[in-house]
Amino acid sequence: MSATQAEPLTNTGLAYRSGGYRNYVIISLMLLYTLNFIDRILIGVVAQPIIEEFRLQDWQFGLLSGFGFALMYTVMGIPIARLAERMNRVRIIAASVILWSLMTALCGIAGSFIALLVFRIGVGIGEAGLTPAANSIISDYFPPRSRARAIAIYTMGITLGGVLANAFGGPIAQAFSWREAFLVLGIPGIAFGLIFLFTVEEPPRGYADPPTATKPRKMGIGETIRELSAKRSSGSI
């Protein structure tokens, strides 16, 4: 099944496609989220040899493991989410997976702190594209009564990614080097991204929403920020 846009039927209140296919989609998304967290936290697992090889100071490693990654992850999440509202979400996810996996693998051949920082920023940009598009696809494959379970399965990737990064990253780095850890755990993601692209179908937007559901009014980023800024927090005094 290709990732082409499906027929534009919306607000049926029904699950999209068969149960077996939906299970395949949600498990695929969970596996991608697992890869997302493996590549995200791997640098912390192999921190010591990286610090020793490049003779990094604390602030430099802080850039690699925190600010340099997190800033781009946070900043890029909003525009990518906006793209997911208009463009093919399967393609966005596949491109994101391939990008962050390639950047993770390139971390393994970085020859300097600057190069490693640039590749880590690339990881952050790529990983920012998964969750916005994934949540949108889940809401179109699964009706409201099934979405909590689907999202719970998807978010299992957080725990699985943390466990697998430590289970494989450390031993690979010890047996070979930290560079091989990035290569071994990064390269397979490129194949997973391509498999997702060619086996998951882009669902019609709003397909699983109830017929009575109203479509929200689309707002620009500036208008959204102004509206949110005008609302008082429920916890404010």
Short mmCIF file of C-alpha atoms in Angstrom, two decimals:
data_model
loop_
_atom_site.label_atom_id
_atom_site.label_comp_id
_atom_site.label_asym_id
_atom_site.label_seq_id
_atom_site.Cartn_x
_atom_site.Cartn_y
_atom_site.Cartn_z
CA MET A 1 0.00 0.00 0.00
CA SER A 2 1.43 3.33 -1.01
CA ALA A 3 1.52 6.50 1.02
CA THR A 4 -0.73 8.33 -1.41
CA GLN A 5 -3.66 10.35 -0.12
CA ALA A 6 -6.76 8.23 0.51
CA GLU A 7 -10.30 9.12 -0.56
CA PRO A 8 -11.42 12.26 1.28
CA LEU A 9 -14.21 10.70 3.36
CA THR A 10 -14.42 12.37 6.75
CA ASN A 11 -16.34 12.28 10.03
CA THR A 12 -17.54 8.69 9.71
CA GLY A 13 -17.00 7.86 13.38
CA LEU A 14 -15.51 4.54 12.24
CA ALA A 15 -12.03 3.08 12.50
CA TYR A 16 -10.03 3.34 9.28
CA ARG A 17 -9.05 0.09 7.55
CA SER A 18 -9.09 -3.37 9.15
CA GLY A 19 -8.11 -4.14 12.74
CA GLY A 20 -5.02 -6.00 11.63
CA TYR A 21 -3.82 -3.11 9.49
CA ARG A 22 -4.45 -0.60 12.27
CA ASN A 23 -2.40 -2.79 14.61
CA TYR A 24 0.40 -2.76 12.07
CA VAL A 25 0.27 1.03 11.85
CA ILE A 26 0.31 1.62 15.61
CA ILE A 27 3.08 -0.93 16.21
CA SER A 28 5.09 0.66 13.41
CA LEU A 29 4.68 4.08 15.02
CA MET A 30 5.70 2.62 18.38
CA LEU A 31 8.86 1.14 16.83
CA LEU A 32 9.71 4.49 15.25
CA TYR A 33 9.21 6.21 18.61
CA THR A 34 11.50 3.58 20.13
CA LEU A 35 14.19 4.45 17.58
CA ASN A 36 13.53 8.11 18.33
CA PHE A 37 14.43 7.66 21.99
CA ILE A 38 17.36 5.33 21.30
CA ASP A 39 18.98 7.94 19.10
CA ARG A 40 18.01 10.74 21.49
CA ILE A 41 19.64 9.35 24.64
CA LEU A 42 22.46 7.30 23.14
CA ILE A 43 24.90 10.16 23.58
CA GLY A 44 24.37 10.00 27.33
CA VAL A 45 25.04 6.26 27.37
CA VAL A 46 28.43 6.68 25.66
CA ALA A 47 29.24 10.05 27.20
CA GLN A 48 32.57 9.26 28.86
CA PRO A 49 34.55 8.11 25.80
CA ILE A 50 33.23 11.10 23.80
CA ILE A 51 34.32 13.51 26.53
CA GLU A 52 37.74 11.90 26.72
CA GLU A 53 38.35 11.77 22.96
CA PHE A 54 37.40 15.39 22.27
CA ARG A 55 38.52 16.63 25.72
CA LEU A 56 35.22 18.34 26.24
CA GLN A 57 34.39 20.68 29.05
CA ASP A 58 31.09 20.30 30.90
CA TRP A 59 29.41 23.13 28.99
CA GLN A 60 30.40 21.59 25.67
CA PHE A 61 28.90 18.22 26.50
CA GLY A 62 25.88 20.07 27.83
CA LEU A 63 25.39 21.52 24.37
CA LEU A 64 25.60 18.07 22.79
CA SER A 65 23.27 16.31 25.19
CA GLY A 66 20.89 19.13 26.04
CA PHE A 67 20.69 22.63 24.63
CA GLY A 68 22.02 21.94 21.13
CA PHE A 69 19.57 19.10 20.64
CA ALA A 70 16.61 20.33 22.67
CA LEU A 71 16.52 23.84 21.20
CA MET A 72 16.06 22.66 17.62
CA TYR A 73 13.71 19.88 18.74
CA THR A 74 11.49 22.44 20.45
CA VAL A 75 11.69 25.18 17.83
CA MET A 76 11.13 22.90 14.83
CA GLY A 77 8.20 21.05 16.40
CA ILE A 78 5.77 23.91 15.73
CA PRO A 79 6.41 24.50 12.00
CA ILE A 80 6.56 20.75 11.34
CA ALA A 81 3.23 20.34 13.12
CA ARG A 82 1.83 23.05 10.85
CA LEU A 83 3.10 21.14 7.82
CA ALA A 84 1.42 17.99 9.17
CA GLU A 85 -1.91 19.83 9.06
CA ARG A 86 -1.58 20.34 5.30
CA MET A 87 0.80 17.77 3.84
CA ASN A 88 1.08 13.99 3.66
CA ARG A 89 1.87 12.90 7.21
CA VAL A 90 3.29 9.51 6.25
CA ARG A 91 5.90 11.23 4.11
CA ILE A 92 6.69 13.71 6.88
CA ILE A 93 7.25 10.87 9.35
CA ALA A 94 9.36 8.86 6.91
CA ALA A 95 11.50 11.89 6.04
CA SER A 96 11.94 12.68 9.73
CA VAL A 97 13.00 9.13 10.60
CA ILE A 98 15.48 8.98 7.73
CA LEU A 99 16.92 12.39 8.66
CA TRP A 100 17.46 11.71 12.36
CA SER A 101 18.79 8.20 11.67
CA LEU A 102 21.27 9.55 9.11
CA MET A 103 22.37 12.29 11.52
CA THR A 104 22.78 9.71 14.30
CA ALA A 105 24.97 7.57 12.06
CA LEU A 106 27.01 10.63 11.07
CA CYS A 107 27.69 11.28 14.76
CA GLY A 108 29.76 8.12 14.58
CA ILE A 109 32.15 9.65 12.04
CA ALA A 110 32.33 13.15 13.53
CA GLY A 111 35.92 14.39 13.68
CA SER A 112 35.42 17.33 15.99
CA PHE A 113 33.16 18.79 18.64
CA ILE A 114 31.63 21.20 16.11
CA ALA A 115 30.83 18.42 13.67
CA LEU A 116 29.26 16.34 16.44
CA LEU A 117 27.20 19.34 17.56
CA VAL A 118 25.94 19.95 14.01
CA PHE A 119 24.92 16.30 13.66
CA ARG A 120 23.16 16.39 17.05
CA ILE A 121 21.23 19.46 15.92
CA GLY A 122 20.24 17.45 12.84
CA VAL A 123 19.00 14.66 15.10
CA GLY A 124 16.86 17.17 16.98
CA ILE A 125 15.35 18.59 13.78
CA GLY A 126 14.51 15.12 12.49
CA GLU A 127 13.02 13.86 15.73
CA ALA A 128 10.78 16.92 15.99
CA GLY A 129 8.78 15.65 13.03
CA LEU A 130 7.56 12.35 14.44
CA THR A 131 5.08 12.98 17.23
CA PRO A 132 2.96 15.79 15.71
CA ALA A 133 2.30 13.78 12.55
CA ALA A 134 1.96 10.49 14.46
CA ASN A 135 -0.70 11.85 16.81
CA SER A 136 -2.61 13.24 13.84
CA ILE A 137 -2.52 9.91 11.99
CA ILE A 138 -3.59 8.00 15.10
CA SER A 139 -6.66 10.22 15.45
CA ASP A 140 -7.70 9.39 11.88
CA TYR A 141 -7.13 5.64 12.12
CA PHE A 142 -8.78 5.22 15.52
CA PRO A 143 -12.17 6.57 16.69
CA PRO A 144 -12.29 8.40 20.06
CA ARG A 145 -13.14 5.23 22.01
CA SER A 146 -9.88 3.57 20.86
CA ARG A 147 -7.46 6.48 20.83
CA ALA A 148 -6.31 6.23 24.46
CA ARG A 149 -5.17 2.64 23.91
CA ALA A 150 -3.51 3.52 20.61
CA ILE A 151 -1.63 6.46 22.11
CA ALA A 152 -0.59 4.31 25.09
CA ILE A 153 0.91 1.74 22.70
CA TYR A 154 2.67 4.49 20.76
CA THR A 155 4.20 6.05 23.88
CA MET A 156 5.62 2.69 24.97
CA GLY A 157 8.43 3.67 22.63
CA ILE A 158 9.75 6.05 25.30
CA THR A 159 10.45 3.26 27.78
CA LEU A 160 11.56 0.76 25.15
CA GLY A 161 13.95 3.27 23.62
CA GLY A 162 15.56 4.04 26.98
CA VAL A 163 15.98 0.37 27.80
CA LEU A 164 17.40 -0.60 24.40
CA ALA A 165 19.78 2.36 24.24
CA ASN A 166 21.36 1.23 27.49
CA ALA A 167 21.15 -2.47 26.66
CA PHE A 168 22.93 -2.17 23.31
CA GLY A 169 24.70 1.19 23.29
CA GLY A 170 26.95 0.49 26.24
CA PRO A 171 28.01 -3.05 25.23
CA ILE A 172 28.67 -1.99 21.62
CA ALA A 173 30.78 0.95 22.78
CA GLN A 174 32.70 -1.30 25.16
CA ALA A 175 33.30 -4.01 22.56
CA PHE A 176 34.23 -1.60 19.76
CA SER A 177 33.93 2.16 20.35
CA TRP A 178 31.34 4.87 20.83
CA ARG A 179 31.47 5.51 17.09
CA GLU A 180 30.25 2.02 16.24
CA ALA A 181 27.40 2.47 18.73
CA PHE A 182 26.09 5.45 16.76
CA LEU A 183 26.53 3.66 13.44
CA VAL A 184 24.93 0.38 14.51
CA LEU A 185 21.94 2.04 16.19
CA GLY A 186 21.52 4.81 13.62
CA ILE A 187 21.74 3.15 10.21
CA PRO A 188 18.79 0.70 10.63
CA GLY A 189 16.44 3.65 11.13
CA ILE A 190 16.91 4.62 7.49
CA ALA A 191 15.47 1.26 6.42
CA PHE A 192 12.61 1.56 8.93
CA GLY A 193 11.73 4.97 7.52
CA LEU A 194 11.56 3.61 3.98
CA ILE A 195 9.46 0.62 5.06
CA PHE A 196 7.02 2.94 6.80
CA LEU A 197 6.80 5.16 3.73
CA PHE A 198 5.85 2.31 1.38
CA THR A 199 3.62 0.24 3.68
CA VAL A 200 1.52 2.77 5.61
CA GLU A 201 -1.39 4.56 3.99
CA GLU A 202 -2.17 8.21 4.58
CA PRO A 203 -5.70 8.21 6.10
CA PRO A 204 -8.35 10.77 5.22
CA ARG A 205 -8.27 13.67 7.67
CA GLY A 206 -11.00 13.44 10.27
CA TYR A 207 -12.13 10.00 9.04
CA ALA A 208 -12.58 8.50 12.53
CA ASP A 209 -14.18 11.61 14.07
CA PRO A 210 -17.89 11.34 14.95
CA PRO A 211 -20.32 12.78 12.38
CA THR A 212 -21.36 15.39 14.95
CA ALA A 213 -17.81 16.65 15.44
CA THR A 214 -17.22 20.21 14.31
CA LYS A 215 -14.10 21.08 12.40
CA PRO A 216 -11.99 23.65 14.29
CA ARG A 217 -11.28 26.98 12.66
CA LYS A 218 -7.73 27.11 11.33
CA MET A 219 -5.63 29.88 12.80
CA GLY A 220 -2.22 31.24 11.94
CA ILE A 221 0.66 30.96 14.39
CA GLY A 222 0.52 34.64 15.25
CA GLU A 223 -3.22 34.55 15.85
CA THR A 224 -2.87 31.43 17.98
CA ILE A 225 -0.18 33.02 20.15
CA ARG A 226 -2.30 36.15 20.64
CA GLU A 227 -5.33 34.15 21.66
CA LEU A 228 -3.41 31.98 24.11
CA SER A 229 -1.68 35.03 25.58
CA ALA A 230 -5.06 36.63 26.28
CA LYS A 231 -6.25 33.63 28.31
CA ARG A 232 -5.47 33.49 32.01
CA SER A 233 -4.11 30.26 33.39
CA SER A 234 -6.54 28.36 35.59
CA GLY A 235 -3.86 28.32 38.24
CA SER A 236 -3.25 32.06 38.20
CA ILE A 237 -4.43 34.33 41.00
#
